[in-house]
PDB file of C-alpha atoms and ligand atoms in Angstrom:
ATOM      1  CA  UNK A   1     133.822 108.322 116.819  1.00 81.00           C
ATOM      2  CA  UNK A   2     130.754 110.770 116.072  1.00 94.00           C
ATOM      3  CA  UNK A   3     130.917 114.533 116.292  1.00 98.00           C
ATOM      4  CA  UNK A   4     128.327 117.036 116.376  1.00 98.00           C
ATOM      5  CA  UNK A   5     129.002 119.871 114.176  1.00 98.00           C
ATOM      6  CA  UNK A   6     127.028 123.085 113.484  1.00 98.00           C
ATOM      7  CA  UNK A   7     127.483 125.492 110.877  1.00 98.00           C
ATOM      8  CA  UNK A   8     126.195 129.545 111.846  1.00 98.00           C
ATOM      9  CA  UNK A   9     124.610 130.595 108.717  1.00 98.00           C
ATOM     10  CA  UNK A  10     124.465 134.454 109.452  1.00 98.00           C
ATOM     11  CA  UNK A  11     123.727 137.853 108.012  1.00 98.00           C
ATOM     12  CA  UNK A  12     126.798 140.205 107.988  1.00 98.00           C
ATOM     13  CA  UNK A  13     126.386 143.587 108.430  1.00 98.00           C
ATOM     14  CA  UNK A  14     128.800 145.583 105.900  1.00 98.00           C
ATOM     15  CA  UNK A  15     131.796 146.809 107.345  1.00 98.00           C
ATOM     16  CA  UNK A  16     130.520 146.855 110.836  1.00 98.00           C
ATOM     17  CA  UNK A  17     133.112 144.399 112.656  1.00 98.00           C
ATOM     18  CA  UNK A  18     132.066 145.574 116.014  1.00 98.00           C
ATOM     19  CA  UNK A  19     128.553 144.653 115.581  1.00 98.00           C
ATOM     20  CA  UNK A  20     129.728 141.738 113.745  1.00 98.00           C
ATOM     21  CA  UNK A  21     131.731 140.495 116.796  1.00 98.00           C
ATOM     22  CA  UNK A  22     128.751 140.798 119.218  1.00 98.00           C
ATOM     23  CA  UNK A  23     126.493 138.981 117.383  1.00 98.00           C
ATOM     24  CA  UNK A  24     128.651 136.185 116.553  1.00 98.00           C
ATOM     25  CA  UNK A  25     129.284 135.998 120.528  1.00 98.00           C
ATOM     26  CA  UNK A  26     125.620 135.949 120.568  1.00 98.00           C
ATOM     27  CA  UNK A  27     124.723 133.414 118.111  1.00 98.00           C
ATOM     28  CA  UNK A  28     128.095 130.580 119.205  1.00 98.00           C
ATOM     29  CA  UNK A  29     125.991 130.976 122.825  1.00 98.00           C
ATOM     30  CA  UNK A  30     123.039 130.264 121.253  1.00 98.00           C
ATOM     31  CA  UNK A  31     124.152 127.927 119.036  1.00 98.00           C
ATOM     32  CA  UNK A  32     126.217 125.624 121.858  1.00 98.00           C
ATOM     33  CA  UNK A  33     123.013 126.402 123.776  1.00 98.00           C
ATOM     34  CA  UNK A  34     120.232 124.523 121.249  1.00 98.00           C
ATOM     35  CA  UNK A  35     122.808 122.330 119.256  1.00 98.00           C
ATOM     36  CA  UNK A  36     125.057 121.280 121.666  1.00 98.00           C
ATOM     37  CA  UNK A  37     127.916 120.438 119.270  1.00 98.00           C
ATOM     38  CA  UNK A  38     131.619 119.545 119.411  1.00 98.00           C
ATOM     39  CA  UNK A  39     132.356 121.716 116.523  1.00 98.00           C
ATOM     40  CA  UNK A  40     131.268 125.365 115.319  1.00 98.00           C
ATOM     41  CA  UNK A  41     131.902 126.771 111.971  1.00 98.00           C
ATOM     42  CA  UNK A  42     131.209 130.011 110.656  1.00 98.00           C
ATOM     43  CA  UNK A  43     131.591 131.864 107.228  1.00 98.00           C
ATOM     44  CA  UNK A  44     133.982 133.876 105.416  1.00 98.00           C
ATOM     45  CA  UNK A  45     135.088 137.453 106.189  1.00 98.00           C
ATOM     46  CA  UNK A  46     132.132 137.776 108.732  1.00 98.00           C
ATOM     47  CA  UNK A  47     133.617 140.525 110.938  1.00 98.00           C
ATOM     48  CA  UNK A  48     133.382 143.130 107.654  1.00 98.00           C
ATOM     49  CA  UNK A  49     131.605 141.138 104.849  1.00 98.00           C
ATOM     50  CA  UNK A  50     133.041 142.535 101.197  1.00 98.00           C
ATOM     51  CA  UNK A  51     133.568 145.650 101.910  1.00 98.00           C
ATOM     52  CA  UNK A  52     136.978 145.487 100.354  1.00 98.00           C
ATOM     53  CA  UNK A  53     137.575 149.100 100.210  1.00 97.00           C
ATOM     54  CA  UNK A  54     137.764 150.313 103.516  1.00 98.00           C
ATOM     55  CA  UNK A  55     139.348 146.676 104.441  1.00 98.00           C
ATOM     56  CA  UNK A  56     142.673 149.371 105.900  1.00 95.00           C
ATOM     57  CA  UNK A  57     140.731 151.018 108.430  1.00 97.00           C
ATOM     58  CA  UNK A  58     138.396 147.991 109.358  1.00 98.00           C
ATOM     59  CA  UNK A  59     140.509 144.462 108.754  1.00 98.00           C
ATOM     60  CA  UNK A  60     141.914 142.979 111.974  1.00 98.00           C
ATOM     61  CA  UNK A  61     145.545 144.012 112.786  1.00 98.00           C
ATOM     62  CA  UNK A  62     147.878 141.110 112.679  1.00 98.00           C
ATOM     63  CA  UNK A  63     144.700 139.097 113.511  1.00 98.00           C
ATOM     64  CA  UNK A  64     144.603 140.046 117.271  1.00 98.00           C
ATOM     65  CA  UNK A  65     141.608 140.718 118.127  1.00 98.00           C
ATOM     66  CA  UNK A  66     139.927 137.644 115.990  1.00 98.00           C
ATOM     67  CA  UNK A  67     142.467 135.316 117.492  1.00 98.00           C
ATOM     68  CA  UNK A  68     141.615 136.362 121.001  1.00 98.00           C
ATOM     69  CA  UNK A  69     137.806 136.036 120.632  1.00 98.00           C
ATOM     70  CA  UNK A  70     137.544 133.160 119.008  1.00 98.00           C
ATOM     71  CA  UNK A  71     139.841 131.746 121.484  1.00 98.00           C
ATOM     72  CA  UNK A  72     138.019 132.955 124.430  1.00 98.00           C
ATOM     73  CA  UNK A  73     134.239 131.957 123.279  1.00 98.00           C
ATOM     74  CA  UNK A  74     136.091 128.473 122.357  1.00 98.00           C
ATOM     75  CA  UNK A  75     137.254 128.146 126.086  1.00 98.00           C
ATOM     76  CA  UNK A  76     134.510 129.735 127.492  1.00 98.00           C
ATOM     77  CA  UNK A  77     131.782 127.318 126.044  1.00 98.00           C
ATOM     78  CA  UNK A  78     134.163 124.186 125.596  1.00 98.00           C
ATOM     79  CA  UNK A  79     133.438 123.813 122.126  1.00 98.00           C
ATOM     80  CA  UNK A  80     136.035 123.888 118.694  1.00 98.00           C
ATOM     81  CA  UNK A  81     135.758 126.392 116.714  1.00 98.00           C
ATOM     82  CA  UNK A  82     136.706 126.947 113.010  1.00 98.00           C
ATOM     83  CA  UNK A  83     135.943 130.534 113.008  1.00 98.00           C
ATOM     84  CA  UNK A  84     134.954 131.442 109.228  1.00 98.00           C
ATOM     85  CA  UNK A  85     137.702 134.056 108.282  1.00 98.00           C
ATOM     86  CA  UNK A  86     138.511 137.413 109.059  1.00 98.00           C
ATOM     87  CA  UNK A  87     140.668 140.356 106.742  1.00 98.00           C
ATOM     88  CA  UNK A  88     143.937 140.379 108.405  1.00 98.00           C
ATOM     89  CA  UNK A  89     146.381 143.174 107.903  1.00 98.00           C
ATOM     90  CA  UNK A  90     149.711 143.102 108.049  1.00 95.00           C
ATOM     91  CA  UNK A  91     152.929 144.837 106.731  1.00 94.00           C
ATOM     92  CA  UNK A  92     152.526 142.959 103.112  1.00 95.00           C
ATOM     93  CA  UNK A  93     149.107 143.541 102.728  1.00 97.00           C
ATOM     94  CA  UNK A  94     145.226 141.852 103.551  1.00 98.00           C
ATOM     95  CA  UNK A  95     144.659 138.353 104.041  1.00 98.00           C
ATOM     96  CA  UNK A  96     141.219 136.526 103.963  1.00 98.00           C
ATOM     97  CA  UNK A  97     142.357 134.257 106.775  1.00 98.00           C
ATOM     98  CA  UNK A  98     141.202 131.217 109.098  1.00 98.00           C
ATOM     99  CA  UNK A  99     141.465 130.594 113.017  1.00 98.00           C
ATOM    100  CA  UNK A 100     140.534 127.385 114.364  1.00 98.00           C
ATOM    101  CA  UNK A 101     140.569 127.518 118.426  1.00 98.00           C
ATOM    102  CA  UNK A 102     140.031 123.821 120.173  1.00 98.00           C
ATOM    103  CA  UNK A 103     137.722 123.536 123.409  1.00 98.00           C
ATOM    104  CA  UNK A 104     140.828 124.708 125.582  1.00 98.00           C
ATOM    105  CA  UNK A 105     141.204 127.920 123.366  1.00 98.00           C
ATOM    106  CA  UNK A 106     143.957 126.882 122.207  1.00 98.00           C
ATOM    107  CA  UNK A 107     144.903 128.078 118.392  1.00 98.00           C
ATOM    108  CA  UNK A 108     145.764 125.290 116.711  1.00 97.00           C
ATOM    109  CA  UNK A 109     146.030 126.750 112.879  1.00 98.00           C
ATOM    110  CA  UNK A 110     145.845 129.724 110.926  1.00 98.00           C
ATOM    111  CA  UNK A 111     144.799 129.189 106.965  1.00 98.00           C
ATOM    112  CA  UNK A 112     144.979 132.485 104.457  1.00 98.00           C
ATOM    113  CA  UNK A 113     142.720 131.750 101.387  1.00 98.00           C
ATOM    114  CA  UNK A 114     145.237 130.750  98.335  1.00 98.00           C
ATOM    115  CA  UNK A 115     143.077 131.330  95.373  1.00 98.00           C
ATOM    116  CA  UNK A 116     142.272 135.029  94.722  1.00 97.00           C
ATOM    117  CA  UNK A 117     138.736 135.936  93.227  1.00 97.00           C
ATOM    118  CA  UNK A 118     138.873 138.139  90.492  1.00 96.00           C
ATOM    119  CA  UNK A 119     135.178 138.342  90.038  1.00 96.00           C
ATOM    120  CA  UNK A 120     134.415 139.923  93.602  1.00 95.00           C
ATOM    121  CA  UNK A 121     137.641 142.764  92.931  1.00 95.00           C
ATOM    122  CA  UNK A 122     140.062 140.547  95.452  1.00 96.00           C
ATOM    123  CA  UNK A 123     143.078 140.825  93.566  1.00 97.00           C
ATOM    124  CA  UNK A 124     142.931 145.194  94.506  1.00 97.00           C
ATOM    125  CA  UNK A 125     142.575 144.177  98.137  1.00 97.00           C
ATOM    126  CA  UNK A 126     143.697 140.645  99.323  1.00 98.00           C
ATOM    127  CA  UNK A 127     146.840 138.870  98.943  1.00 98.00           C
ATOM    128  CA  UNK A 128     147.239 135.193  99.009  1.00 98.00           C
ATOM    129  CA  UNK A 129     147.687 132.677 101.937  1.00 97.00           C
ATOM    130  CA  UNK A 130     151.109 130.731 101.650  1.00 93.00           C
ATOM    131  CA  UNK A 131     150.371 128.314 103.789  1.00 95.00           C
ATOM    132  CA  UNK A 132     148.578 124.751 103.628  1.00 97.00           C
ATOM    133  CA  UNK A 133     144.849 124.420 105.309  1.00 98.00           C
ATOM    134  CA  UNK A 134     145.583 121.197 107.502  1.00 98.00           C
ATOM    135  CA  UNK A 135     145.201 120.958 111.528  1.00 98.00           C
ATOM    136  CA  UNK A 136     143.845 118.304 113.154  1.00 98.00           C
ATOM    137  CA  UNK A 137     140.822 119.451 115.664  1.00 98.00           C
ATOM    138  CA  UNK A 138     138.421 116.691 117.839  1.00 97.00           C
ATOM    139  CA  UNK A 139     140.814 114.080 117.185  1.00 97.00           C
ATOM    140  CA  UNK A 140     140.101 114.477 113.481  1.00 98.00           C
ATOM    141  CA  UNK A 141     142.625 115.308 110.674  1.00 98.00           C
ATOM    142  CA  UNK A 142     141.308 118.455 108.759  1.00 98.00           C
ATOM    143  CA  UNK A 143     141.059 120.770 106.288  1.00 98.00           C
ATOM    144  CA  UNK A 144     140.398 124.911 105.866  1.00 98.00           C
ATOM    145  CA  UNK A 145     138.942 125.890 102.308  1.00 98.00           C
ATOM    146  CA  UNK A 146     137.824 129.085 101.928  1.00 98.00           C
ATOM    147  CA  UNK A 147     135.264 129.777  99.095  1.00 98.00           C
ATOM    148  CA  UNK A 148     136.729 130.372  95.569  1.00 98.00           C
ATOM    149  CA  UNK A 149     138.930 127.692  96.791  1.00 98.00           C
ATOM    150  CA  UNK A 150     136.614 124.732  96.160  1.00 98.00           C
ATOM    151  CA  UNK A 151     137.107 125.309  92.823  1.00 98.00           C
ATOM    152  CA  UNK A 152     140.593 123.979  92.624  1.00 98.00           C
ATOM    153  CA  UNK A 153     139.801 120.098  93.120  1.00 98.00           C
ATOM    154  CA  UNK A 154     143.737 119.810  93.223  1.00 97.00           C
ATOM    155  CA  UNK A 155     144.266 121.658  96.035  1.00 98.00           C
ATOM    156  CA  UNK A 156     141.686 119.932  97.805  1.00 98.00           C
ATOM    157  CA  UNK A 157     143.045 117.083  97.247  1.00 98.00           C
ATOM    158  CA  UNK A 158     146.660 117.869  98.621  1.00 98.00           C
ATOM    159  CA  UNK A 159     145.259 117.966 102.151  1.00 98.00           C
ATOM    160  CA  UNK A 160     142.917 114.535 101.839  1.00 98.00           C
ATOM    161  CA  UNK A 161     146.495 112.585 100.503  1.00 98.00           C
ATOM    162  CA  UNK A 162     147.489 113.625 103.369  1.00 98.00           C
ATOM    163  CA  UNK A 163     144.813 112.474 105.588  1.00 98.00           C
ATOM    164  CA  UNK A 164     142.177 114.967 105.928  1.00 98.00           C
ATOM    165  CA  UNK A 165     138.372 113.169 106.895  1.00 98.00           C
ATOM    166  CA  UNK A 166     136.653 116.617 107.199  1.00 98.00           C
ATOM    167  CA  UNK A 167     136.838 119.330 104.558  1.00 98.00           C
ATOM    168  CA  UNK A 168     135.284 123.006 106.837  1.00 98.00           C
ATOM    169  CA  UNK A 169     134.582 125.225 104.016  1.00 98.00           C
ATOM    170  CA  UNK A 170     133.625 128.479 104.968  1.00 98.00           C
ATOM    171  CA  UNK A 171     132.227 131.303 102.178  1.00 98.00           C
ATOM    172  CA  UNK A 172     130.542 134.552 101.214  1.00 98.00           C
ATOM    173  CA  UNK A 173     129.119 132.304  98.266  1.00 98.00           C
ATOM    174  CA  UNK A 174     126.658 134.489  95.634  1.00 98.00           C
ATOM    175  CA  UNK A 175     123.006 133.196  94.601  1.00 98.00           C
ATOM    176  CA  UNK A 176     123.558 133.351  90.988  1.00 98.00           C
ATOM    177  CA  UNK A 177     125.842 130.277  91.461  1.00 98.00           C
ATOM    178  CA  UNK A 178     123.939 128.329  93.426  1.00 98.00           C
ATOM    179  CA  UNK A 179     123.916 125.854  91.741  1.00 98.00           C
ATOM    180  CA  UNK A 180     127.812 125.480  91.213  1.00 98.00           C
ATOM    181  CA  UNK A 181     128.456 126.022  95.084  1.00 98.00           C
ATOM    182  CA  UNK A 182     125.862 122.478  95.511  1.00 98.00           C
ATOM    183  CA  UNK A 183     127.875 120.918  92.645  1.00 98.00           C
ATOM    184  CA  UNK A 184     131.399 121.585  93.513  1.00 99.00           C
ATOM    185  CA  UNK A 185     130.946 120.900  97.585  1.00 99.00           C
ATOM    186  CA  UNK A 186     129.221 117.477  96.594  1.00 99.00           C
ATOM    187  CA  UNK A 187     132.136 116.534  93.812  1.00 98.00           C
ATOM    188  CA  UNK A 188     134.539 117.464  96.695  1.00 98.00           C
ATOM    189  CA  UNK A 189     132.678 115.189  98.824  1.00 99.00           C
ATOM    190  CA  UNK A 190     132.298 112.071  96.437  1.00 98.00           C
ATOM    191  CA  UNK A 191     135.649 112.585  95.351  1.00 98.00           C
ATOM    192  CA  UNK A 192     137.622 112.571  98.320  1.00 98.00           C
ATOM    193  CA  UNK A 193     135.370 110.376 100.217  1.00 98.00           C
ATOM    194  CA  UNK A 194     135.095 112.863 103.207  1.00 98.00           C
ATOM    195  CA  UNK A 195     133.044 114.667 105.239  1.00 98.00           C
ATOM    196  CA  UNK A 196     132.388 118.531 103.378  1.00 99.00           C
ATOM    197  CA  UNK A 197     131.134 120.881 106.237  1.00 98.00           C
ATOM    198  CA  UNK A 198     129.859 124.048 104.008  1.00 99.00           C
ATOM    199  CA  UNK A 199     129.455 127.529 105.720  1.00 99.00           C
ATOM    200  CA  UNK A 200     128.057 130.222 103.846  1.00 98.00           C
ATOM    201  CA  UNK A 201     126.457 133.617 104.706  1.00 98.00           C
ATOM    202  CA  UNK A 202     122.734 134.598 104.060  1.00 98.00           C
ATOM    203  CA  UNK A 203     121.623 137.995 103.608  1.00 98.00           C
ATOM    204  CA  UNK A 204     122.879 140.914 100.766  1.00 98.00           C
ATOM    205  CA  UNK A 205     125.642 143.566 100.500  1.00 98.00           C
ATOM    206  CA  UNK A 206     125.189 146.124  97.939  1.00 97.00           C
ATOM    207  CA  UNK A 207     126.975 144.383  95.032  1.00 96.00           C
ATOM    208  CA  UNK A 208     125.849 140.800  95.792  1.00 97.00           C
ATOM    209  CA  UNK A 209     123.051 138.712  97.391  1.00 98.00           C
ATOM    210  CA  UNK A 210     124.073 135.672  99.286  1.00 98.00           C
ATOM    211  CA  UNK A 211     123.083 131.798  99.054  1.00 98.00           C
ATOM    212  CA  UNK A 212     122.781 130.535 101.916  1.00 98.00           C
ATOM    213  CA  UNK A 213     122.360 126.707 101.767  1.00 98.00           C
ATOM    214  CA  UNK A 214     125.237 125.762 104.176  1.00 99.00           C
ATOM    215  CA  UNK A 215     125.507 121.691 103.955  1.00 98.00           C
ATOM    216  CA  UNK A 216     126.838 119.080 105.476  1.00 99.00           C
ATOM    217  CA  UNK A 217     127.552 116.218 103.337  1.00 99.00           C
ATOM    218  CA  UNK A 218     128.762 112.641 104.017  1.00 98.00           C
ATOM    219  CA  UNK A 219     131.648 110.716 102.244  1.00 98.00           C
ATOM    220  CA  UNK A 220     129.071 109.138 100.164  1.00 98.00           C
ATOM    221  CA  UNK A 221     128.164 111.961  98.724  1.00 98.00           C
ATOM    222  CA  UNK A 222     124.523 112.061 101.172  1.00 98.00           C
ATOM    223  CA  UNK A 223     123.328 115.648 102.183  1.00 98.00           C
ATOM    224  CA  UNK A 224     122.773 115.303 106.387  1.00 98.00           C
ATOM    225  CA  UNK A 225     121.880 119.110 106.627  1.00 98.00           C
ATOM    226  CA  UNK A 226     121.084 121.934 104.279  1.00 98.00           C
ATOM    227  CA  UNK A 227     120.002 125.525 105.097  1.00 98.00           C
ATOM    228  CA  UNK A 228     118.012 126.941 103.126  1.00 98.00           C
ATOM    229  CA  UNK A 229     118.809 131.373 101.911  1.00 98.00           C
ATOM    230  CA  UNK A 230     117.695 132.370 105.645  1.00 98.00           C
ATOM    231  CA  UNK A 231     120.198 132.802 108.700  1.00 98.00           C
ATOM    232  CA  UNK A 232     120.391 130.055 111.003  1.00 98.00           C
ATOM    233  CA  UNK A 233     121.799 126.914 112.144  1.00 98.00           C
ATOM    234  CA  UNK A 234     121.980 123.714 110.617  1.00 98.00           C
ATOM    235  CA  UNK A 235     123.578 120.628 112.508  1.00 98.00           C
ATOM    236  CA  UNK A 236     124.488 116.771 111.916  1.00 98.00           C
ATOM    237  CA  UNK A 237     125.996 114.025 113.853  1.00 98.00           C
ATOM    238  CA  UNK A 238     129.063 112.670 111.622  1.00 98.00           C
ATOM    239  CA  UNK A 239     130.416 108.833 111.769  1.00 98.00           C
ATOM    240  CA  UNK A 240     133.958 109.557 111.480  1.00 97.00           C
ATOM    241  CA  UNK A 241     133.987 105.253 110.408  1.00 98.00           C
ATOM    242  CA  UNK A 242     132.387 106.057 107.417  1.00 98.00           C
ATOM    243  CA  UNK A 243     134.916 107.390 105.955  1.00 98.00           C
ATOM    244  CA  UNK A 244     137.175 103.876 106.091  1.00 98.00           C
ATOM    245  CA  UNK A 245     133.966 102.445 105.181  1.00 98.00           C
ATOM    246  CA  UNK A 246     133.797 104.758 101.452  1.00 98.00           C
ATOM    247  CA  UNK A 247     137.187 104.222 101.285  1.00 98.00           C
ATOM    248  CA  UNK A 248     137.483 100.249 102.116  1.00 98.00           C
ATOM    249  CA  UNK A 249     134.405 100.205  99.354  1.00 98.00           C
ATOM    250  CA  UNK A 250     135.606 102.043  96.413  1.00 98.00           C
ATOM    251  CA  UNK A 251     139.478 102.500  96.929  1.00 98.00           C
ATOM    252  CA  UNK A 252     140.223 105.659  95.163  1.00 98.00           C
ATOM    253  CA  UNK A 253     143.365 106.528  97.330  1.00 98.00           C
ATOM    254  CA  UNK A 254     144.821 103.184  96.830  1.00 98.00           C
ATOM    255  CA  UNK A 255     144.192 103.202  92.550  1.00 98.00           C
ATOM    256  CA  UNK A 256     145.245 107.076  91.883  1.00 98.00           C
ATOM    257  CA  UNK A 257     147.746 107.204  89.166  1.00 98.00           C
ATOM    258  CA  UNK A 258     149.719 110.870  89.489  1.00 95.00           C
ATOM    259  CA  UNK A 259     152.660 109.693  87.611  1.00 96.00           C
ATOM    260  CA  UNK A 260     150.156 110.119  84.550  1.00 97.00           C
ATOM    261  CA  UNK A 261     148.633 113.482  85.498  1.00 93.00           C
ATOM    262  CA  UNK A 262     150.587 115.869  85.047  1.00 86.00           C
TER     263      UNK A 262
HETATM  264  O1  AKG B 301     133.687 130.881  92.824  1.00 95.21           O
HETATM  265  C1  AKG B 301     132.627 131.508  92.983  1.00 95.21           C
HETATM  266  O2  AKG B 301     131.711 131.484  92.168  1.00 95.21           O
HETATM  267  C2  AKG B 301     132.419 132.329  94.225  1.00 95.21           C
HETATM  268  C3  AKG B 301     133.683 132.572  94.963  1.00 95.21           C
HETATM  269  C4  AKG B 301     133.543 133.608  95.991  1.00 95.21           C
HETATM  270  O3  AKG B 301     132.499 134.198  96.155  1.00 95.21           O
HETATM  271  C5  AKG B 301     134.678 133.906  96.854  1.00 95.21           C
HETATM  272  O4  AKG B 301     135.742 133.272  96.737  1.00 95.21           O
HETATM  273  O5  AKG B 301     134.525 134.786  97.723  1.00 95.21           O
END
C-alpha cells in the first residue's frame, strides 16, 4: 500500500489562535489542492505558538474548538489529518495535545505530550499527557510524538512493539539544535525500522527562532523529503512494504533482549 503524506511547515503567529485557525484552513486547502495527499500533518502548538503565559485566556477549552475544525476540514477535503497540537485547558491544568481526524472526520485519537520541556519554561504551564500515542489512521498502525518527546528512544519504542509503521512527529523544534532534531528523527527511523514523518514550524517568536527542516524519512533510514528553514510543504509517497522488507532484512524486533535491559 503507498500513501501520500504532506507535512505544513508554517509560520505561527504568537498567541493569535484566530489567525492561526484561518490560515491553517487556508494552507490544508492549498495543500490537498497541489499535493493531493492521503495524509496531512502539521506542527506543534500552532493555534498559539509558545506563548505559554497567556496559554489561560488563549488555549482551547476542553479542546472544542480544535476538535471540531480539524474534524470538519478532514471531512470537508477527504483527507486524514494529524493536526500538530493545540494547548488544551481543562480543570487540571494545560495540555500540549494531538487530534488526528480520518477522511470521514471522524476523531480517532487524542495524544497529550508526556515529556515536559524544561528548557522552553513548560513545566510553569503544561502538564503531562497520560495517555499512549497509538491510533491506527489509512489502514496504518501509528504513532503521535510530540517534540521533546523524540528524545526518549524508549518511549518510542513502546508504540513500534506494538506495531506502529509510521512515527507523525509534530514540533516547535529551535535552530540551535538542528542538528540534534536531524539526528534523533533519523536514529528513530533506523532504529525502529519505520516510517518518521517530522513536522516542525518555520519562522521566530521572541525567545526562539525555529528550524524548519520537516522530513520524511524511510525505514532505512533514507531522507524522501526535507524542508528547508522557510514555510511550506514538503511531500513523499511511502511503501508501507518496506517496512516488512527492513524488518525481514535486519530482524531487530525478533533479536531484542529486554529481559537484560533494565
Ligand atoms: O529537545 C529539544 O531540544 C527541543 C524540544 C522542544 O522544543 C519542545 O519539546 O518543544
Amino acid at each position: 500500500m503507498n500513501l501520500v503524506i504532506t507535512c505544513i511547515q508554517l509560520d505561527i503567529k504568537f498567541g493569535d489562535p484566530t489567525f492561526n485557525y484561518q490560515q491553517v484552513s487556508h494552507l490544508v486547502k492549498d495543500a490537498v489542492e497541489k499535493e493531493n495527499p492521503d495524509v496531512i500533518l502539521l506542527p506543534e502548538l500552532w493555534t498559539t505558538g509558545y506563548d505559554l503565559t497567556r496559554l489561560d485566556e488563549i488555549a482551547d477549552h476542553e479542546g472544542l474548538k480544535s476538535q471540531q475544525f480539524i474534524s470538519e476540514l478532514a471531512k470537508e477535503y477527504n483527507v486524514n489529518i494529524v493536526g500538530g497540537s493545540i494547548a488544551k485547558k481543562n480543570q487540571d491544568g494545560v495540555t500540549n495535545t494531538m487530534y488526528v481526524a480520518n477522511r470521514d472526520g471522524e476523531l480517532v485519537h487524542e495524544y497529550s505530550k508526556l515529556h515536559i520541556f524544561k528548557l522552553m519554561d513548560e513545566h510553569h504551564h503544561l502538564i503531562a499527557g497520560k495517555e499512549k500515542g497509538l491510533f491506527e489512521l489509512a489502514g496504518t498502525k501509528s504513532a503521535g510524538v510530540i517534540c521533546y518527546d523524540i528524545r526518549f528512544p524508549e518511549w518510542i519504542r513502546s508504540h513500534t512493539t506494538r506495531g506502529a509503521e509510521i512515527l507523525y512527529v509534530v514540533a516547535e523544534w529551535p535552530l540551535a539544535r538542528l542538528y540534534h532534531w536531524r539526528t534523533l528523527l533519523l536514529s528513530r527511523a533506523i532504529e525502529n525500522q519505520c516510517y518518521v514523518i517530522a513536522c516542525n514550524r518555520s519562522g521566530s517568536d521572541p525567545n526562539n527562532v525555529f528550524a524548519g527542516h520537516s522530513m520524511i524519512i524511510d525505514p532505512w533510514g533514507e531522507i524522501l523529503a526535507e524542508a528547508d528553514e522557510n514555510s511550506g510543504f514538503i511531500s513523499a509517497s511511502l511503501d508501507l512494504q518496506k517496512v516488512k522488507e527492513v524488518r525481514k532484512q535486519i530482524p531487530i524486533f525478533e533479536d531484542r533482549l529486554p529481559e537484560f535491559y533494565d
